[in-house]
mmCIF file of C-alpha atoms in Angstrom:
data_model
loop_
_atom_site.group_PDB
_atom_site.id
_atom_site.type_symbol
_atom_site.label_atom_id
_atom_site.label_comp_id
_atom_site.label_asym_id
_atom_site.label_seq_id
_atom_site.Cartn_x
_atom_site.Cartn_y
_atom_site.Cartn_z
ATOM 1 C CA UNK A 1 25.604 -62.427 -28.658
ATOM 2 C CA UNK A 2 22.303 -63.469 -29.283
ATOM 3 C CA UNK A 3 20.387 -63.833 -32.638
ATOM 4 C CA UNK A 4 17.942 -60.922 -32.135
ATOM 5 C CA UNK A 5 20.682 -58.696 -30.730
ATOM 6 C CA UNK A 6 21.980 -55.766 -33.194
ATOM 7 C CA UNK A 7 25.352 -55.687 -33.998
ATOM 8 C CA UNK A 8 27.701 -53.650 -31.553
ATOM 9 C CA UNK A 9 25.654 -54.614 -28.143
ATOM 10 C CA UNK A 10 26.045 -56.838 -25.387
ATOM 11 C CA UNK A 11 23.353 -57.762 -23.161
ATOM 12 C CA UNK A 12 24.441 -57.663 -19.249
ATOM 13 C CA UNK A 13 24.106 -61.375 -18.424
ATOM 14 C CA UNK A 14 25.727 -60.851 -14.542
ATOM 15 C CA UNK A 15 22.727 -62.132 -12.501
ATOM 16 C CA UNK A 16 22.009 -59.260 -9.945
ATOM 17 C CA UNK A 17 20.640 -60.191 -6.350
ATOM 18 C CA UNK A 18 18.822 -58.082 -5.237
ATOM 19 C CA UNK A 19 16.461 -59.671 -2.352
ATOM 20 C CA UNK A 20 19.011 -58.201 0.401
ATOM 21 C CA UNK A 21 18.325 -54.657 -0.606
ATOM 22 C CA UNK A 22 16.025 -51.865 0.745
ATOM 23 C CA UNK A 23 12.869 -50.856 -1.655
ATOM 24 C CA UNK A 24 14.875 -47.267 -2.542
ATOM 25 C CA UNK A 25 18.145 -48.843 -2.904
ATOM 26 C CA UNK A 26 20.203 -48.024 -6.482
ATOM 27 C CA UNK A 27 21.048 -51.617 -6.566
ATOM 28 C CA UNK A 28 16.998 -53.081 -6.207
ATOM 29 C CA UNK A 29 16.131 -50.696 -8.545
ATOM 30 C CA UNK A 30 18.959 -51.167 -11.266
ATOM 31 C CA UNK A 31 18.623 -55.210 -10.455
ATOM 32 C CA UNK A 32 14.648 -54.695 -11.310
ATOM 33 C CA UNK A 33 15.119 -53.404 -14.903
ATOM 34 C CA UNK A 34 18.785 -54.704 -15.933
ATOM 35 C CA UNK A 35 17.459 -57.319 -18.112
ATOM 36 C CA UNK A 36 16.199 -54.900 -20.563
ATOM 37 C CA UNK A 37 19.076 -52.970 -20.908
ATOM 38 C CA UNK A 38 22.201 -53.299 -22.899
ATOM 39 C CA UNK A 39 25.309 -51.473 -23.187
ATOM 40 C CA UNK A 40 27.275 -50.409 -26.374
ATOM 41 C CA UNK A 41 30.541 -50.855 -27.076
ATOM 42 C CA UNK A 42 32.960 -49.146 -29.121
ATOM 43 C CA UNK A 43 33.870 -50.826 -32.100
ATOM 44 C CA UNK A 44 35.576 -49.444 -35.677
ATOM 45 C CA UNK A 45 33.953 -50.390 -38.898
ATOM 46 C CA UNK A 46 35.221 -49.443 -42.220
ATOM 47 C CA UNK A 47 37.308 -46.485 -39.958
ATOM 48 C CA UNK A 48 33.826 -45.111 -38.439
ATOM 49 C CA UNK A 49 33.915 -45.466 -34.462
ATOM 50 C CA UNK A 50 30.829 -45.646 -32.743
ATOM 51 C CA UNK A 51 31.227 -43.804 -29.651
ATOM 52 C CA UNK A 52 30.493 -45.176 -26.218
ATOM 53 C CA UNK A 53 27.185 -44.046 -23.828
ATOM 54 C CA UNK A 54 28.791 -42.845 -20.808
ATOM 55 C CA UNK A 55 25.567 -43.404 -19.278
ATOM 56 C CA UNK A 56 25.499 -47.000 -20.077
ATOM 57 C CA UNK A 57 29.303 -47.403 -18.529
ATOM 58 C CA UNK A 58 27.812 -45.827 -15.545
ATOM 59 C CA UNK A 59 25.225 -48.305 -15.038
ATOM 60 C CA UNK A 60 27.029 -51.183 -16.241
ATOM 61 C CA UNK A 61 29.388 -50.513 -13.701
ATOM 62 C CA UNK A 62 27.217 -49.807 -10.481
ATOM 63 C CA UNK A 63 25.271 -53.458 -11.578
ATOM 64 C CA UNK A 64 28.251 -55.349 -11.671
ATOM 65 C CA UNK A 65 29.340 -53.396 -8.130
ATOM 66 C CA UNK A 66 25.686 -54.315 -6.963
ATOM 67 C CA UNK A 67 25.874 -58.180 -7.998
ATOM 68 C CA UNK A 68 27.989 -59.107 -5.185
ATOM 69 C CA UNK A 69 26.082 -57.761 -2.235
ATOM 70 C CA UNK A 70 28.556 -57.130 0.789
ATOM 71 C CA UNK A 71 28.222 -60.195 3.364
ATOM 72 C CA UNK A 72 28.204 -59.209 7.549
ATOM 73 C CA UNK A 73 31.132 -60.103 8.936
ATOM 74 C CA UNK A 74 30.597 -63.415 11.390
ATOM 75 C CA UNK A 75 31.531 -61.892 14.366
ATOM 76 C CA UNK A 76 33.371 -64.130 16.617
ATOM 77 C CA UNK A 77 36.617 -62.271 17.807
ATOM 78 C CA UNK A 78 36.819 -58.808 18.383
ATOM 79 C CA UNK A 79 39.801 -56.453 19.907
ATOM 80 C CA UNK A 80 38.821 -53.843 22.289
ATOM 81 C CA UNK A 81 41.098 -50.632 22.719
ATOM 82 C CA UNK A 82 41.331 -48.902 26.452
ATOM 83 C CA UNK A 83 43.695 -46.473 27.620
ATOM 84 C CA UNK A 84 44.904 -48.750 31.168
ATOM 85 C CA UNK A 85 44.950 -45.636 32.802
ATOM 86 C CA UNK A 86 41.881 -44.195 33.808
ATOM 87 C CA UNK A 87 41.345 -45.502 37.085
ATOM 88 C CA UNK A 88 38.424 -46.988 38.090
ATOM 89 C CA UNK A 89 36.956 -46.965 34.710
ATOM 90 C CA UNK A 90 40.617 -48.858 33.124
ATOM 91 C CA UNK A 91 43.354 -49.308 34.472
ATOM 92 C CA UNK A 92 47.240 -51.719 34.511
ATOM 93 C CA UNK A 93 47.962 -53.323 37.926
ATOM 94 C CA UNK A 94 51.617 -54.364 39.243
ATOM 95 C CA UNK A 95 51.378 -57.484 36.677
ATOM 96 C CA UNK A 96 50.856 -55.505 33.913
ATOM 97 C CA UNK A 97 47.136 -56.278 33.097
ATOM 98 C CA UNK A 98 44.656 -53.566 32.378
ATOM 99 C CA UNK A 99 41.676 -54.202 35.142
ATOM 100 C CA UNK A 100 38.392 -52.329 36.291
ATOM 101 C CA UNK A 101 34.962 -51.229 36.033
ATOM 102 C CA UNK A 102 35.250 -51.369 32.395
ATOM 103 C CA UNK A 103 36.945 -54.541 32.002
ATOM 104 C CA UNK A 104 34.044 -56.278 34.444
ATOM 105 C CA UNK A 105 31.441 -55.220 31.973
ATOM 106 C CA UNK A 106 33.099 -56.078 29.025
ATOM 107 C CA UNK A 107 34.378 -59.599 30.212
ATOM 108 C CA UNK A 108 30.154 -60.139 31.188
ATOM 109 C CA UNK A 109 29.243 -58.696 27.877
ATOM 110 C CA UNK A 110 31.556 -61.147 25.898
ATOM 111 C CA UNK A 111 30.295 -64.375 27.750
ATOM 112 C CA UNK A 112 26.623 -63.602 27.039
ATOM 113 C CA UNK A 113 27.482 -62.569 23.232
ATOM 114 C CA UNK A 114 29.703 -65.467 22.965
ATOM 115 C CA UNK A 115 32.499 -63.583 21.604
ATOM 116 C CA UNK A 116 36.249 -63.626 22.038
ATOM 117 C CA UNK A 117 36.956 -60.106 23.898
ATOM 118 C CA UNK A 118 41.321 -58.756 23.066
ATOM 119 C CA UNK A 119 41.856 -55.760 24.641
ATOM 120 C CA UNK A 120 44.524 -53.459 23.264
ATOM 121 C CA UNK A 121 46.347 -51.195 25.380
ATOM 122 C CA UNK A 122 45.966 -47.238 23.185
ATOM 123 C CA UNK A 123 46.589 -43.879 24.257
ATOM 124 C CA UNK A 124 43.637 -42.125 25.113
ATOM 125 C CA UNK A 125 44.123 -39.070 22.031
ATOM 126 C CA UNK A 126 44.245 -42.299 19.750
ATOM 127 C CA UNK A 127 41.227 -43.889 20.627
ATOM 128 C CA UNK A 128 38.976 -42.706 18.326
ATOM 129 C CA UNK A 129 41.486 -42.533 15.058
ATOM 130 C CA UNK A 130 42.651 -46.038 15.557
ATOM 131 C CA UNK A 131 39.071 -47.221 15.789
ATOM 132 C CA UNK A 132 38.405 -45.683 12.773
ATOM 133 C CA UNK A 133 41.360 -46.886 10.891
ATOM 134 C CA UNK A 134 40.609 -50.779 11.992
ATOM 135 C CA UNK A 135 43.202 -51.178 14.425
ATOM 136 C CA UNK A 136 40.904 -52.400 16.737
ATOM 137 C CA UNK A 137 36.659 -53.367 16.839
ATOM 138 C CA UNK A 138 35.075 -51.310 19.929
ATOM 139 C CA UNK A 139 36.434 -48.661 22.389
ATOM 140 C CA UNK A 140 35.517 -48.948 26.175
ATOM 141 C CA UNK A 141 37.324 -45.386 27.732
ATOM 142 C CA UNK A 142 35.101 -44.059 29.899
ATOM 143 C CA UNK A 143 33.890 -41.874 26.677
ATOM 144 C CA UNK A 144 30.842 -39.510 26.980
ATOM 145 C CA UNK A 145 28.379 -40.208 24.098
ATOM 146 C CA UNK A 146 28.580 -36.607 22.577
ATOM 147 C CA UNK A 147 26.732 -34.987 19.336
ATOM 148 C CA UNK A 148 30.352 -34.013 17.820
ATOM 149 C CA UNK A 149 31.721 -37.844 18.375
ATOM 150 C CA UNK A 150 28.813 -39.004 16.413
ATOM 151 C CA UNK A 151 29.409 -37.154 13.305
ATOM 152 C CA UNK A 152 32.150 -40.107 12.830
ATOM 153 C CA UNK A 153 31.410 -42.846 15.504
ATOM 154 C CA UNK A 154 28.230 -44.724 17.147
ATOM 155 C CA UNK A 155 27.859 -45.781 20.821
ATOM 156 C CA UNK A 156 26.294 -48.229 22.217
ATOM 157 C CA UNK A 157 23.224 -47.715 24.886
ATOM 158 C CA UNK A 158 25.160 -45.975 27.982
ATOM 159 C CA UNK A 159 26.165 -48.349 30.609
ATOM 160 C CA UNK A 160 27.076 -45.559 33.134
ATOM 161 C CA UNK A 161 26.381 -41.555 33.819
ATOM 162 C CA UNK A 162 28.910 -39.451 35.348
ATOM 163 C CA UNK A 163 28.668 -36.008 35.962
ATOM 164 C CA UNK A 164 32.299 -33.244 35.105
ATOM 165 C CA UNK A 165 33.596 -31.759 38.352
ATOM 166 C CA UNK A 166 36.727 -29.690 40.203
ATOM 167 C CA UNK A 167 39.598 -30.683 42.045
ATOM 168 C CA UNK A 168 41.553 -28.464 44.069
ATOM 169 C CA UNK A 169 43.409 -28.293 47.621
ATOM 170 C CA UNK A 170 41.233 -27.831 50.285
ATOM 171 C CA UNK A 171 43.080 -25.215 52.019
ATOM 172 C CA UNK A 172 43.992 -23.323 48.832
ATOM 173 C CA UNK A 173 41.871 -19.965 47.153
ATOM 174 C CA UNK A 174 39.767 -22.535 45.065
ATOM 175 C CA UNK A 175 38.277 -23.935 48.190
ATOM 176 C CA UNK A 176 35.370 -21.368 48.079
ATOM 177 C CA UNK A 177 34.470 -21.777 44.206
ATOM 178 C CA UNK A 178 30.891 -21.142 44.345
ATOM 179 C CA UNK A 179 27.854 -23.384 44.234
ATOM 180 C CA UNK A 180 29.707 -26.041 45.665
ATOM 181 C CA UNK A 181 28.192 -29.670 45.024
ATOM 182 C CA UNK A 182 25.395 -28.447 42.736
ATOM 183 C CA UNK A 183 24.557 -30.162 39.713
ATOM 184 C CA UNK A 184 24.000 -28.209 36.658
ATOM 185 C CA UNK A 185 22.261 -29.503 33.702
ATOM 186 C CA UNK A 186 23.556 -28.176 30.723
ATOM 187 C CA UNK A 187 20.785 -29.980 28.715
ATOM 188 C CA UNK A 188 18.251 -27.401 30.244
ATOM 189 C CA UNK A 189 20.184 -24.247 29.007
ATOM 190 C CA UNK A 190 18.154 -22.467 31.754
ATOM 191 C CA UNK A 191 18.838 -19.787 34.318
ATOM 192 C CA UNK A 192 20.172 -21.440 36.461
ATOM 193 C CA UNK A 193 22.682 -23.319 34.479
ATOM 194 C CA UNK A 194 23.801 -19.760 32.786
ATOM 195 C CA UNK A 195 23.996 -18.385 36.431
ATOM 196 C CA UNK A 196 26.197 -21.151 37.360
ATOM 197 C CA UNK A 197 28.590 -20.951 34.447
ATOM 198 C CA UNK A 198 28.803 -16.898 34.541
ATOM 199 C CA UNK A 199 29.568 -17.523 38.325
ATOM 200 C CA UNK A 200 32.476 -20.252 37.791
ATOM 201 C CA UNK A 201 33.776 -17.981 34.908
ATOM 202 C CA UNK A 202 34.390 -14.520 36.716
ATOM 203 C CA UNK A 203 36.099 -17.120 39.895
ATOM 204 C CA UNK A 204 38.123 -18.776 37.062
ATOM 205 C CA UNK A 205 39.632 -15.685 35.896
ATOM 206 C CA UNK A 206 43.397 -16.139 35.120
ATOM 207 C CA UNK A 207 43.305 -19.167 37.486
ATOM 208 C CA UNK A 208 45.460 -23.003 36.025
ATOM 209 C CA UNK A 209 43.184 -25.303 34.957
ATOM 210 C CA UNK A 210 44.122 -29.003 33.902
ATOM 211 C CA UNK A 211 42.603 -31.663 32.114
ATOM 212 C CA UNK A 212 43.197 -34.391 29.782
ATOM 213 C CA UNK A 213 43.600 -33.109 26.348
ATOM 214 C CA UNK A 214 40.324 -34.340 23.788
ATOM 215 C CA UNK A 215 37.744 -35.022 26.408
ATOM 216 C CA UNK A 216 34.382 -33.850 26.962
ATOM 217 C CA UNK A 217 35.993 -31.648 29.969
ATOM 218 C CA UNK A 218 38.151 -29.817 26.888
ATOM 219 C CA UNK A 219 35.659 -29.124 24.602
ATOM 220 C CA UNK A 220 33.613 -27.729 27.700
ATOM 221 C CA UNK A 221 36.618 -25.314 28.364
ATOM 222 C CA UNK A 222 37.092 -24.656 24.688
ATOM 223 C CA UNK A 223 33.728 -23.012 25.187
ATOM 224 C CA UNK A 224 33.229 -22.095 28.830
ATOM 225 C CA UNK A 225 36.512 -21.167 30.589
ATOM 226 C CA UNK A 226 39.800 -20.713 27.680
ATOM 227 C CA UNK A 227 38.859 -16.905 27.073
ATOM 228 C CA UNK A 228 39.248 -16.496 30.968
ATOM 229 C CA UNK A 229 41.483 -19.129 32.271
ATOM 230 C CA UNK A 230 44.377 -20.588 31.696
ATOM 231 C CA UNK A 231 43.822 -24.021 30.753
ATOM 232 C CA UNK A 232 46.651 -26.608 30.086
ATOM 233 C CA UNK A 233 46.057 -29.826 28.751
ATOM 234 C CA UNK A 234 47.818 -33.063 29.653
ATOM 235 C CA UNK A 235 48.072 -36.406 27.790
ATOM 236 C CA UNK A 236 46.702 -38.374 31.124
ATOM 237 C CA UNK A 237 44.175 -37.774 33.819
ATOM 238 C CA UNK A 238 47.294 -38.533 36.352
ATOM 239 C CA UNK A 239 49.437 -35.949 34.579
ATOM 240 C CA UNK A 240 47.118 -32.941 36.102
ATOM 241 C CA UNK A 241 46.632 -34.711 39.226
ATOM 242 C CA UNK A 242 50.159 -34.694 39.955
ATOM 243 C CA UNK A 243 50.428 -31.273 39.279
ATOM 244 C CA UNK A 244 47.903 -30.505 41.165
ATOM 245 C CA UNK A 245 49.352 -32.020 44.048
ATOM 246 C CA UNK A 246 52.399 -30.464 43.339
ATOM 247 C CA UNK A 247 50.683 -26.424 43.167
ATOM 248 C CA UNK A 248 51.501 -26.363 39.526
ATOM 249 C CA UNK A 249 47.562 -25.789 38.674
ATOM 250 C CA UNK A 250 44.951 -24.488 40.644
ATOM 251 C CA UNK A 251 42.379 -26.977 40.065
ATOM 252 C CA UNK A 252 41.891 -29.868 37.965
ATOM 253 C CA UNK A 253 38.835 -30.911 35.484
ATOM 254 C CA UNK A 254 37.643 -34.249 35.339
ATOM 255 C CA UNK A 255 34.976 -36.969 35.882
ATOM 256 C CA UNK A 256 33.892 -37.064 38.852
ATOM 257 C CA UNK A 257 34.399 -41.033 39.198
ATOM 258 C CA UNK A 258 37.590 -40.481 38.023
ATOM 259 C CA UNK A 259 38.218 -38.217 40.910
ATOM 260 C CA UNK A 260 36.796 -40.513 43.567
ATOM 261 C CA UNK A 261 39.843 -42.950 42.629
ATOM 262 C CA UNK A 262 41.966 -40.062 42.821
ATOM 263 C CA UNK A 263 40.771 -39.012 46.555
ATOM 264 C CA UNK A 264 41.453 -42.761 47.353
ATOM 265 C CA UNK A 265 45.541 -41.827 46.878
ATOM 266 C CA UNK A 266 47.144 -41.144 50.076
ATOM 267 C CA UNK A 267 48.918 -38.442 48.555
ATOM 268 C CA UNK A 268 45.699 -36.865 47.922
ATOM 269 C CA UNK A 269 44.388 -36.207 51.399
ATOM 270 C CA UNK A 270 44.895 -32.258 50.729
ATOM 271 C CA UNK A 271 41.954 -32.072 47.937
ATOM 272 C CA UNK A 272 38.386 -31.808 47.560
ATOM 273 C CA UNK A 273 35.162 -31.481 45.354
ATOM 274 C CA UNK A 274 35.268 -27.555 45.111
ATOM 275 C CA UNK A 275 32.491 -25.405 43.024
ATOM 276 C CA UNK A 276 29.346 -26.915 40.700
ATOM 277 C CA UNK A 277 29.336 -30.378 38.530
ATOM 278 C CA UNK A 278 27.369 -30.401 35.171
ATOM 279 C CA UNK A 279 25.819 -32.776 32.786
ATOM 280 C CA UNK A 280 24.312 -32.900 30.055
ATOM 281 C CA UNK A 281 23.689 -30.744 26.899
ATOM 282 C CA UNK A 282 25.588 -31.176 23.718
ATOM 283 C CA UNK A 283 28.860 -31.374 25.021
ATOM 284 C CA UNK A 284 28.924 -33.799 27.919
ATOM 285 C CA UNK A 285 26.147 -36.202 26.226
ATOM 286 C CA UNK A 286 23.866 -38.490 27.935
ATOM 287 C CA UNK A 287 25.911 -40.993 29.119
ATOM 288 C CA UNK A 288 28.964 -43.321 28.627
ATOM 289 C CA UNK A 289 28.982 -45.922 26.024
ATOM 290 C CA UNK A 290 31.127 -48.279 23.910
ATOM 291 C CA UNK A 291 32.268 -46.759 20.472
ATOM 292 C CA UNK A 292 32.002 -48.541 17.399
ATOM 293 C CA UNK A 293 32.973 -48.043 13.812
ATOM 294 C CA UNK A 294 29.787 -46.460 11.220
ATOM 295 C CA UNK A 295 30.035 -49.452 9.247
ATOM 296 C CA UNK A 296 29.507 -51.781 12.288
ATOM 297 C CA UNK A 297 26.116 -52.015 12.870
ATOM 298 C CA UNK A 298 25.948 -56.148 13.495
ATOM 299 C CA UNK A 299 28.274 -55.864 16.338
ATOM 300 C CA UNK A 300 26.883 -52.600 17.658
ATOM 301 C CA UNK A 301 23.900 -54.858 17.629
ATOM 302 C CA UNK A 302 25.362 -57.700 19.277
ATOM 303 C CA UNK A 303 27.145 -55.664 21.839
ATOM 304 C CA UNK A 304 23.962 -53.425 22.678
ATOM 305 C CA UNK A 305 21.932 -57.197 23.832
ATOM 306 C CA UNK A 306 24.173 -58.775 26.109
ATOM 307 C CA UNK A 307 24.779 -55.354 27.796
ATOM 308 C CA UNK A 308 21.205 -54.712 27.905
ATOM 309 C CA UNK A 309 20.500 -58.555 29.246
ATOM 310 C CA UNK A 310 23.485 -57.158 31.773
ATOM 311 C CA UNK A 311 22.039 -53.729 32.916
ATOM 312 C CA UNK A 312 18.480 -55.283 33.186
ATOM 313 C CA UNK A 313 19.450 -58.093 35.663
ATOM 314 C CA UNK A 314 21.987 -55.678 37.975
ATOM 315 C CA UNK A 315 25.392 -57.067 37.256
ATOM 316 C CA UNK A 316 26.685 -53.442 35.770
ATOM 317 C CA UNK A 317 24.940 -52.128 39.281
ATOM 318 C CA UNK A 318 27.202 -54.675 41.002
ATOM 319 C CA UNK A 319 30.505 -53.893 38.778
ATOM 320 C CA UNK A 320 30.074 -50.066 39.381
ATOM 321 C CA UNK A 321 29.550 -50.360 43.412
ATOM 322 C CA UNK A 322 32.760 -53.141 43.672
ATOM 323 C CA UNK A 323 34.751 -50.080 41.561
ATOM 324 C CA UNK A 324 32.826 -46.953 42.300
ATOM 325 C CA UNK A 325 31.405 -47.609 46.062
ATOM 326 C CA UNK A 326 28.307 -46.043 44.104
ATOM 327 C CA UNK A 327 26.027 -47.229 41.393
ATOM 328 C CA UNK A 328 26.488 -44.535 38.882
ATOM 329 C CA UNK A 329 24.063 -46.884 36.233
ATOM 330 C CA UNK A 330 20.924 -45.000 37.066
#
């Protein structure tokens, strides 16, 4: 205690550092006028107890929080969760190692970032709660940057674009869907794109519709096509396609990418692109991206320049056409 200090008070001595935080922060602006304030304690005298300023507690409390500002993580290893089965995008060969379009870009992104790149084989429906638990850094899933996944995630800039579409046998009653091939943008919410989705709703009318459960494809059916349709959801994209093969659904809802690897399959030779494709608009997002945790920025950082450095000089072009046979960057 010092000499000119009354009785009963201690003055916060804690040095607070406040040079790291913004102008409005609670910390820069408790760390400005600390000095001057002091906090009482409770003490007994002659059995009269002073009682404590709650208010004081509270800002003793946040200061001493504040004096120990948190430090960015040094970013030199991170683990990166895909599913392994999401051909082209991700996917396991006969050695067991998960290979593709996906694992190209991250591989290219990791050399130029000089980071250590572990991916982690996850379910797809875990993706997003493992990320956010820590069990692994980034996600690279073929996931759509969507409004609703960025209520708890971020993405990085999109390093691809690829449009929802319809799978069914070519000789089957889905053959004929309408507006075959045309791309409706849901971002336009236009005529056109409510013509489009009033058309594939009447033709979807008690018909079997799979996809892979939590995707942008059923969120879109949550909206569009589960009042008429009936739409079952699978664990994997090759769950529905071998259904499909086998005339257990009528048509299955995917990305169209996706789909191209699937029409590769010699087992597939009775299927085709049947009715519209869409993009865009709240639900299907602008793009694909990496996911990374809220709290993340320095690595979101990190990641979003060395893919950047490797979408500017062509070598995600050259990934997607050795995958895709199509640059689907643009």
């Amino acid at each position: 205690m010092l000499a000119d200090e009354p009785p009963g008070r201690v003055r916060i001595r804690r040095r607070i550092a406040t040079t790291r935080e913004p102008e409005n922060s609670p910390c820069r602006r408790i760390g400005a006028g600390l000095s001057n304030w002091y906090l009482r304690v409770p003490r007994t005298k002659m059995g009269e107890t002073t009682v404590t300023s709650s208010r004081w507690i509270t800002l003793a409390a946040l200061a001493l929080t504040c004096s120990t500002p948190a430090m960015a993580k040094d970013w030199k290893t991170v683990s990166v969760a895909m599913e392994g089965s999401y051909a082209p995008w991700n996917q396991t060969d006969a050695s067991g190692k998960i290979v593709g379009f996906e694992v190209d870009i991250l591989n290219d992104v990791c050399a130029r970032a000089k980071l250590e790149c572990n991916i982690v084989a996850q379910d797809w429906d875990g993706v997003i709660p493992g990320l956010t638990a820590g069990k692994f850094d980034i996600v690279m899933d073929g996931m759509s940057i969507t409004e609703e996944r960025m209520k708890t995630i971020d993405f990085s800039i999109p390093y691809a674009s690829s449009p929802v579409a319809f799978l069914a046998d070519k000789n089957g009653p889905l053959a004929s869907l309408s507006n075959k091939g045309k791309m409706i943008d849901l971002s336009k919410d236009d005529a056109e794109s409510k013509a489009a989705l009033d058309t594939l709703r009447k033709e979807l009318t008690g018909k079997n519709v799979g996809l892979q459960v939590s995707t942008t494809e059923a969120t879109f059916a949550d909206k569009y096509l589960k009042d008429v349709a009936n739409v079952h959801e699978y664990k994997t994209t090759d769950e529905h396609d071998l259904d499909l093969m086998a005339g257990r659904i009528d048509v299955a809802f995917a990305d169209t990418t996706y789909f191209l690897g699937t029409l590769a399959k010699p087992d597939a030779k009775d299927l085709e692109f049947v009715g519209p494709q869409f993009k865009g608009g709240p639900i299907l997002g602008p793009g694909i991206g990496a996911a990374f945790r809220k709290t993340d920025k320095d690595l979101q950082d990190i990641y979003n320049k060395a893919l950047k450095a490797a979408l500017d000089d062509g070598s995600v072009s050259k990934y997607s056409l050795q995958w895709f046979k199509i640059d689907i960057t643009k």
